[in-house]
């Protein structure tokens, strides 16, 4: 959880709103991000205990740069399967964030924490990645909307890669309208 920066970003959005200014449909929107995105000053763990020992990122991933410019409030990173390599949502180091519709079931993955953050109301939109279903599977198992854009539509710069020829970045949200708004911002 990025408590300090999220409070600052939310306060800035509130100030813009009070003066009738906006940066668009994501201004003030609470957004969580999968733990494979670089955040300046934070370690990019990608669900792995090994990567947690690496130095912190020096700059934000391209997706975060777009989100912050649009006024989104980045609330924190979400749990994921190790190296984004599973459709179940399990992780040997962090456990399993139970499916938000039935905690005894898996949430699907690899963007498991992303879907949980949206359905449980911790975030309005979650940003995940999809190589072979990692956005679509958890969204479908939890009753959310997950959108996998065409590869190359959204920059993967600063995102840990499972397969550079197949990885895509996309949103998970409660509705198609929110996914469309996030896609517009993420694609520039």
Short mmCIF file of C-alpha atoms in Angstrom, two decimals:
data_model
loop_
_atom_site.label_atom_id
_atom_site.label_comp_id
_atom_site.label_asym_id
_atom_site.label_seq_id
_atom_site.Cartn_x
_atom_site.Cartn_y
_atom_site.Cartn_z
CA UNK A 1 0.00 0.00 0.00
CA UNK A 2 1.36 3.39 -1.01
CA UNK A 3 -0.36 5.28 1.82
CA UNK A 4 1.63 8.52 1.69
CA UNK A 5 1.70 9.01 -2.08
CA UNK A 6 -1.93 7.87 -2.44
CA UNK A 7 -3.07 10.46 0.10
CA UNK A 8 -1.08 13.13 -1.73
CA UNK A 9 -2.47 12.12 -5.14
CA UNK A 10 -6.04 12.02 -3.76
CA UNK A 11 -5.59 15.46 -2.17
CA UNK A 12 -4.33 16.90 -5.46
CA UNK A 13 -7.33 15.42 -7.26
CA UNK A 14 -9.68 16.89 -4.64
CA UNK A 15 -8.09 20.31 -5.15
CA UNK A 16 -8.57 20.08 -8.92
CA UNK A 17 -12.18 19.01 -8.45
CA UNK A 18 -12.88 21.91 -6.05
CA UNK A 19 -11.74 24.37 -8.71
CA UNK A 20 -13.65 22.68 -11.52
CA UNK A 21 -10.56 21.23 -13.15
CA UNK A 22 -10.10 17.63 -14.19
CA UNK A 23 -7.52 15.51 -15.92
CA UNK A 24 -10.20 13.24 -17.36
CA UNK A 25 -12.26 10.21 -16.38
CA UNK A 26 -9.56 8.65 -14.19
CA UNK A 27 -8.88 11.78 -12.13
CA UNK A 28 -9.26 10.69 -8.51
CA UNK A 29 -9.93 7.07 -9.48
CA UNK A 30 -8.35 4.56 -7.08
CA UNK A 31 -6.09 2.23 -9.08
CA UNK A 32 -4.12 -0.81 -7.97
CA UNK A 33 -1.26 -2.23 -10.00
CA UNK A 34 0.09 -5.73 -10.35
CA UNK A 35 3.45 -6.33 -8.68
CA UNK A 36 5.22 -6.60 -12.02
CA UNK A 37 5.19 -2.85 -12.71
CA UNK A 38 8.17 -0.69 -11.81
CA UNK A 39 7.40 2.03 -9.29
CA UNK A 40 10.23 4.47 -8.62
CA UNK A 41 11.75 3.73 -5.23
CA UNK A 42 10.03 0.32 -4.87
CA UNK A 43 11.26 -3.18 -5.64
CA UNK A 44 9.47 -4.96 -8.48
CA UNK A 45 8.88 -8.38 -6.95
CA UNK A 46 6.84 -10.09 -9.70
CA UNK A 47 5.53 -12.45 -7.02
CA UNK A 48 8.99 -13.90 -6.45
CA UNK A 49 11.01 -14.05 -3.25
CA UNK A 50 14.22 -13.94 -5.30
CA UNK A 51 13.41 -10.64 -7.02
CA UNK A 52 12.59 -8.94 -3.72
CA UNK A 53 16.32 -8.81 -3.06
CA UNK A 54 17.02 -6.65 -6.12
CA UNK A 55 17.42 -2.85 -5.98
CA UNK A 56 14.38 -0.61 -6.21
CA UNK A 57 13.22 0.67 -9.59
CA UNK A 58 14.62 4.03 -10.60
CA UNK A 59 11.55 5.17 -12.55
CA UNK A 60 7.88 4.33 -13.02
CA UNK A 61 6.68 1.94 -15.70
CA UNK A 62 5.14 3.64 -18.74
CA UNK A 63 1.65 2.56 -17.67
CA UNK A 64 2.08 4.31 -14.30
CA UNK A 65 3.35 7.46 -15.98
CA UNK A 66 0.14 7.63 -18.03
CA UNK A 67 -2.06 6.86 -15.00
CA UNK A 68 -0.43 9.50 -12.82
CA UNK A 69 -0.68 12.11 -15.61
CA UNK A 70 -4.41 11.32 -15.82
CA UNK A 71 -4.83 11.98 -12.08
CA UNK A 72 -5.28 8.37 -10.98
CA UNK A 73 -4.57 7.60 -7.33
CA UNK A 74 -2.18 4.62 -7.22
CA UNK A 75 -3.14 2.80 -4.03
CA UNK A 76 -0.56 0.00 -4.14
CA UNK A 77 0.68 -3.21 -5.71
CA UNK A 78 -1.36 -6.39 -5.88
CA UNK A 79 -0.37 -9.98 -5.31
CA UNK A 80 0.33 -12.16 -8.32
CA UNK A 81 1.55 -15.62 -9.19
CA UNK A 82 5.32 -16.01 -9.22
CA UNK A 83 6.72 -14.54 -12.45
CA UNK A 84 3.13 -14.35 -13.82
CA UNK A 85 3.36 -18.07 -14.55
CA UNK A 86 0.03 -19.62 -13.53
CA UNK A 87 -3.64 -19.33 -14.37
CA UNK A 88 -4.75 -20.31 -10.85
CA UNK A 89 -3.64 -17.27 -8.83
CA UNK A 90 -1.57 -19.24 -6.33
CA UNK A 91 1.80 -18.15 -5.00
CA UNK A 92 4.16 -20.29 -2.86
CA UNK A 93 5.61 -17.21 -1.14
CA UNK A 94 2.53 -15.09 -0.52
CA UNK A 95 -0.31 -17.61 -0.32
CA UNK A 96 -3.55 -17.44 -2.25
CA UNK A 97 -5.85 -14.43 -2.13
CA UNK A 98 -9.15 -16.35 -2.12
CA UNK A 99 -11.65 -15.68 -4.87
CA UNK A 100 -13.69 -12.67 -3.74
CA UNK A 101 -16.93 -14.55 -4.58
CA UNK A 102 -15.95 -17.65 -2.57
CA UNK A 103 -12.75 -17.47 -0.49
CA UNK A 104 -12.35 -21.26 -0.63
CA UNK A 105 -11.77 -21.09 -4.38
CA UNK A 106 -8.82 -19.76 -6.37
CA UNK A 107 -9.17 -16.30 -7.89
CA UNK A 108 -7.45 -17.17 -11.16
CA UNK A 109 -4.25 -15.60 -12.27
CA UNK A 110 -1.75 -14.40 -12.71
CA UNK A 111 -3.46 -11.06 -11.94
CA UNK A 112 -5.08 -12.62 -8.87
CA UNK A 113 -4.64 -9.75 -6.43
CA UNK A 114 -5.78 -7.29 -9.09
CA UNK A 115 -9.23 -8.81 -9.39
CA UNK A 116 -9.55 -9.18 -5.62
CA UNK A 117 -8.73 -5.49 -5.14
CA UNK A 118 -11.53 -4.50 -7.54
CA UNK A 119 -14.27 -6.88 -6.41
CA UNK A 120 -13.51 -6.24 -2.72
CA UNK A 121 -13.76 -2.46 -3.30
CA UNK A 122 -10.14 -1.62 -2.51
CA UNK A 123 -9.66 -0.14 -6.01
CA UNK A 124 -11.92 1.16 -8.75
CA UNK A 125 -9.65 -0.26 -11.43
CA UNK A 126 -6.72 -2.66 -11.34
CA UNK A 127 -3.99 -2.79 -13.93
CA UNK A 128 -2.67 -6.24 -14.72
CA UNK A 129 -0.95 -8.09 -17.50
CA UNK A 130 -2.16 -10.84 -19.80
CA UNK A 131 0.03 -13.27 -21.70
CA UNK A 132 -2.23 -16.32 -21.82
CA UNK A 133 -5.30 -15.25 -19.85
CA UNK A 134 -3.90 -13.52 -16.76
CA UNK A 135 -6.46 -10.68 -16.91
CA UNK A 136 -9.33 -12.54 -18.51
CA UNK A 137 -9.28 -15.65 -16.30
CA UNK A 138 -9.44 -13.92 -12.89
CA UNK A 139 -12.03 -11.45 -14.22
CA UNK A 140 -14.26 -14.26 -15.47
CA UNK A 141 -13.89 -16.30 -12.27
CA UNK A 142 -14.85 -13.29 -10.12
CA UNK A 143 -17.53 -11.53 -12.15
CA UNK A 144 -15.37 -8.56 -13.14
CA UNK A 145 -14.58 -7.14 -16.56
CA UNK A 146 -11.08 -7.78 -17.84
CA UNK A 147 -9.75 -6.35 -21.06
CA UNK A 148 -6.76 -7.68 -22.98
CA UNK A 149 -5.86 -5.15 -25.64
CA UNK A 150 -4.00 -5.97 -28.82
CA UNK A 151 -0.31 -6.55 -28.14
CA UNK A 152 1.64 -3.33 -28.55
CA UNK A 153 -1.36 -1.04 -27.94
CA UNK A 154 -0.11 -0.29 -24.42
CA UNK A 155 3.58 0.02 -23.63
CA UNK A 156 5.09 -2.79 -21.56
CA UNK A 157 8.12 -0.64 -20.71
CA UNK A 158 8.93 -1.07 -17.03
CA UNK A 159 6.84 -4.22 -16.65
CA UNK A 160 8.42 -7.57 -15.77
CA UNK A 161 8.07 -9.78 -18.84
CA UNK A 162 6.90 -13.36 -19.03
CA UNK A 163 6.93 -13.41 -22.85
CA UNK A 164 7.98 -10.28 -24.71
CA UNK A 165 6.14 -11.41 -27.84
CA UNK A 166 2.82 -12.11 -26.06
CA UNK A 167 2.60 -9.83 -22.98
CA UNK A 168 -0.09 -7.17 -22.88
CA UNK A 169 -1.09 -4.63 -20.23
CA UNK A 170 -4.76 -4.08 -19.46
CA UNK A 171 -7.40 -3.15 -16.89
CA UNK A 172 -9.77 -5.08 -14.65
CA UNK A 173 -12.83 -3.25 -13.37
CA UNK A 174 -16.47 -3.72 -12.45
CA UNK A 175 -17.68 -2.37 -15.80
CA UNK A 176 -16.85 -2.08 -19.48
CA UNK A 177 -16.98 1.73 -19.23
CA UNK A 178 -14.21 1.80 -16.62
CA UNK A 179 -12.07 -0.60 -18.68
CA UNK A 180 -12.58 1.62 -21.74
CA UNK A 181 -11.55 4.75 -19.78
CA UNK A 182 -8.44 2.98 -18.46
CA UNK A 183 -7.57 1.72 -21.93
CA UNK A 184 -7.79 5.25 -23.35
CA UNK A 185 -5.38 6.53 -20.70
CA UNK A 186 -2.98 3.58 -20.88
CA UNK A 187 -2.77 3.66 -24.66
CA UNK A 188 -1.96 7.37 -24.62
#
